[in-house]
Amino acid sequence: MKILKAKNKIEGCETLIAEVDKLEFGHSSIDAPGFVKLYNSIGEKMNWPLILKDGILRYGNKRLTYAKMLGYTHIEVINVENDEELERVRVITCWKRV
């Protein structure tokens, strides 16, 4: 088992381990410059776990792509159950809306 772990934990959320092959890509597209930047920034750990809402990937498409490309079998995730918690987590992880 090869797990891509996160450097940081999100307070109030349990970090879970998900099988990479069972995760579907989320709602957004992946931009090439953003992926290259991410690829160069991940050493042995990504900064934050992937964020799922009700088991569906909401944030982390590039990290999931990275994990799949490099042969990771598992990845750290958190799962939130409502929009308020999703927004709280988005603010903590500094994801910026365009």
PDB file of C-alpha atoms in Angstrom:
ATOM      1  CA  MET A   1       0.000   0.000   0.000  1.00  0.00           C
ATOM      2  CA  LYS A   2       1.465   3.363  -1.083  1.00  0.00           C
ATOM      3  CA  ILE A   3      -0.264   6.300   0.676  1.00  0.00           C
ATOM      4  CA  LEU A   4       0.016   9.964  -0.300  1.00  0.00           C
ATOM      5  CA  LYS A   5      -0.223  11.705   3.062  1.00  0.00           C
ATOM      6  CA  ALA A   6      -0.887  15.338   3.924  1.00  0.00           C
ATOM      7  CA  LYS A   7       1.488  17.560   5.884  1.00  0.00           C
ATOM      8  CA  ASN A   8      -1.408  19.355   7.584  1.00  0.00           C
ATOM      9  CA  LYS A   9      -4.532  18.222   9.383  1.00  0.00           C
ATOM     10  CA  ILE A  10      -7.812  20.127   9.391  1.00  0.00           C
ATOM     11  CA  GLU A  11      -9.079  20.859  12.879  1.00  0.00           C
ATOM     12  CA  GLY A  12     -12.451  19.309  13.548  1.00  0.00           C
ATOM     13  CA  CYS A  13     -12.194  16.825  10.663  1.00  0.00           C
ATOM     14  CA  GLU A  14     -11.118  13.219  10.779  1.00  0.00           C
ATOM     15  CA  THR A  15      -8.441  12.388   8.220  1.00  0.00           C
ATOM     16  CA  LEU A  16      -9.400   9.233   6.340  1.00  0.00           C
ATOM     17  CA  ILE A  17      -7.557   7.005   3.876  1.00  0.00           C
ATOM     18  CA  ALA A  18      -9.280   6.488   0.520  1.00  0.00           C
ATOM     19  CA  GLU A  19      -8.426   4.176  -2.351  1.00  0.00           C
ATOM     20  CA  VAL A  20      -7.175   6.281  -5.256  1.00  0.00           C
ATOM     21  CA  ASP A  21      -8.870   4.091  -7.873  1.00  0.00           C
ATOM     22  CA  LYS A  22     -12.274   4.503  -6.226  1.00  0.00           C
ATOM     23  CA  LEU A  23     -12.216   8.323  -6.281  1.00  0.00           C
ATOM     24  CA  GLU A  24     -13.806  10.085  -9.231  1.00  0.00           C
ATOM     25  CA  PHE A  25     -12.528  13.450 -10.387  1.00  0.00           C
ATOM     26  CA  GLY A  26     -14.508  16.425  -9.138  1.00  0.00           C
ATOM     27  CA  HIS A  27     -16.271  19.281 -10.854  1.00  0.00           C
ATOM     28  CA  SER A  28     -13.380  21.436 -12.077  1.00  0.00           C
ATOM     29  CA  SER A  29     -10.900  21.056 -14.890  1.00  0.00           C
ATOM     30  CA  ILE A  30      -7.163  20.823 -14.325  1.00  0.00           C
ATOM     31  CA  ASP A  31      -4.998  23.594 -15.726  1.00  0.00           C
ATOM     32  CA  ALA A  32      -1.513  22.617 -16.929  1.00  0.00           C
ATOM     33  CA  PRO A  33       0.467  25.400 -15.184  1.00  0.00           C
ATOM     34  CA  GLY A  34      -1.321  24.674 -11.899  1.00  0.00           C
ATOM     35  CA  PHE A  35      -0.564  20.982 -12.201  1.00  0.00           C
ATOM     36  CA  VAL A  36       3.130  21.606 -12.940  1.00  0.00           C
ATOM     37  CA  LYS A  37       3.338  23.882  -9.886  1.00  0.00           C
ATOM     38  CA  LEU A  38       1.676  21.234  -7.721  1.00  0.00           C
ATOM     39  CA  TYR A  39       3.853  18.450  -9.147  1.00  0.00           C
ATOM     40  CA  ASN A  40       6.987  20.389  -8.262  1.00  0.00           C
ATOM     41  CA  SER A  41       5.724  21.228  -4.756  1.00  0.00           C
ATOM     42  CA  ILE A  42       4.904  17.718  -3.538  1.00  0.00           C
ATOM     43  CA  GLY A  43       7.795  15.776  -2.113  1.00  0.00           C
ATOM     44  CA  GLU A  44       6.707  12.946   0.092  1.00  0.00           C
ATOM     45  CA  LYS A  45       3.567  14.737   1.310  1.00  0.00           C
ATOM     46  CA  MET A  46       0.928  17.077  -0.117  1.00  0.00           C
ATOM     47  CA  ASN A  47      -0.003  20.173   1.898  1.00  0.00           C
ATOM     48  CA  TRP A  48      -3.657  19.280   2.575  1.00  0.00           C
ATOM     49  CA  PRO A  49      -5.843  16.178   2.304  1.00  0.00           C
ATOM     50  CA  LEU A  50      -8.370  15.974  -0.515  1.00  0.00           C
ATOM     51  CA  ILE A  51     -11.766  17.401   0.398  1.00  0.00           C
ATOM     52  CA  LEU A  52     -14.864  15.302  -0.196  1.00  0.00           C
ATOM     53  CA  LYS A  53     -18.449  16.333   0.407  1.00  0.00           C
ATOM     54  CA  ASP A  54     -20.788  13.406   0.967  1.00  0.00           C
ATOM     55  CA  GLY A  55     -18.086  11.138  -0.482  1.00  0.00           C
ATOM     56  CA  ILE A  56     -17.705  13.131  -3.732  1.00  0.00           C
ATOM     57  CA  LEU A  57     -14.423  14.907  -4.507  1.00  0.00           C
ATOM     58  CA  ARG A  58     -14.886  18.673  -4.272  1.00  0.00           C
ATOM     59  CA  TYR A  59     -11.282  19.941  -4.020  1.00  0.00           C
ATOM     60  CA  GLY A  60      -8.139  18.067  -4.997  1.00  0.00           C
ATOM     61  CA  ASN A  61      -8.326  17.114  -8.681  1.00  0.00           C
ATOM     62  CA  LYS A  62      -4.651  17.930  -9.287  1.00  0.00           C
ATOM     63  CA  ARG A  63      -3.548  16.045  -6.173  1.00  0.00           C
ATOM     64  CA  LEU A  64      -5.624  13.048  -7.218  1.00  0.00           C
ATOM     65  CA  THR A  65      -4.066  13.175 -10.703  1.00  0.00           C
ATOM     66  CA  TYR A  66      -0.607  13.345  -9.123  1.00  0.00           C
ATOM     67  CA  ALA A  67      -1.362  10.319  -6.950  1.00  0.00           C
ATOM     68  CA  LYS A  68      -2.678   8.300  -9.901  1.00  0.00           C
ATOM     69  CA  MET A  69       0.285   9.203 -12.112  1.00  0.00           C
ATOM     70  CA  LEU A  70       2.856   8.240  -9.496  1.00  0.00           C
ATOM     71  CA  GLY A  71       1.289   4.940  -8.532  1.00  0.00           C
ATOM     72  CA  TYR A  72      -0.182   5.772  -5.137  1.00  0.00           C
ATOM     73  CA  THR A  73      -2.850   3.294  -4.105  1.00  0.00           C
ATOM     74  CA  HIS A  74      -4.300   5.385  -1.265  1.00  0.00           C
ATOM     75  CA  ILE A  75      -4.583   9.066  -0.364  1.00  0.00           C
ATOM     76  CA  GLU A  76      -5.581  11.064   2.688  1.00  0.00           C
ATOM     77  CA  VAL A  77      -8.978  12.768   2.511  1.00  0.00           C
ATOM     78  CA  ILE A  78     -11.548  14.424   4.713  1.00  0.00           C
ATOM     79  CA  ASN A  79     -15.284  14.125   4.175  1.00  0.00           C
ATOM     80  CA  VAL A  80     -17.654  16.972   5.070  1.00  0.00           C
ATOM     81  CA  GLU A  81     -21.418  16.670   5.134  1.00  0.00           C
ATOM     82  CA  ASN A  82     -22.736  20.181   4.472  1.00  0.00           C
ATOM     83  CA  ASP A  83     -21.980  23.422   2.645  1.00  0.00           C
ATOM     84  CA  GLU A  84     -21.104  25.341   5.813  1.00  0.00           C
ATOM     85  CA  GLU A  85     -18.413  22.820   6.739  1.00  0.00           C
ATOM     86  CA  LEU A  86     -17.164  22.796   3.140  1.00  0.00           C
ATOM     87  CA  GLU A  87     -16.760  26.594   3.259  1.00  0.00           C
ATOM     88  CA  ARG A  88     -14.977  26.412   6.626  1.00  0.00           C
ATOM     89  CA  VAL A  89     -12.524  23.874   5.242  1.00  0.00           C
ATOM     90  CA  ARG A  90     -12.015  25.907   2.055  1.00  0.00           C
ATOM     91  CA  VAL A  91     -11.025  28.934   4.142  1.00  0.00           C
ATOM     92  CA  ILE A  92      -8.621  26.894   6.291  1.00  0.00           C
ATOM     93  CA  THR A  93      -6.874  25.404   3.276  1.00  0.00           C
ATOM     94  CA  CYS A  94      -6.687  28.842   1.588  1.00  0.00           C
ATOM     95  CA  TRP A  95      -8.350  27.759  -1.629  1.00  0.00           C
ATOM     96  CA  LYS A  96      -9.271  30.975  -3.405  1.00  0.00           C
ATOM     97  CA  ARG A  97     -12.389  31.446  -5.486  1.00  0.00           C
ATOM     98  CA  VAL A  98     -11.840  32.936  -8.911  1.00  0.00           C
TER      99      VAL A  98
END
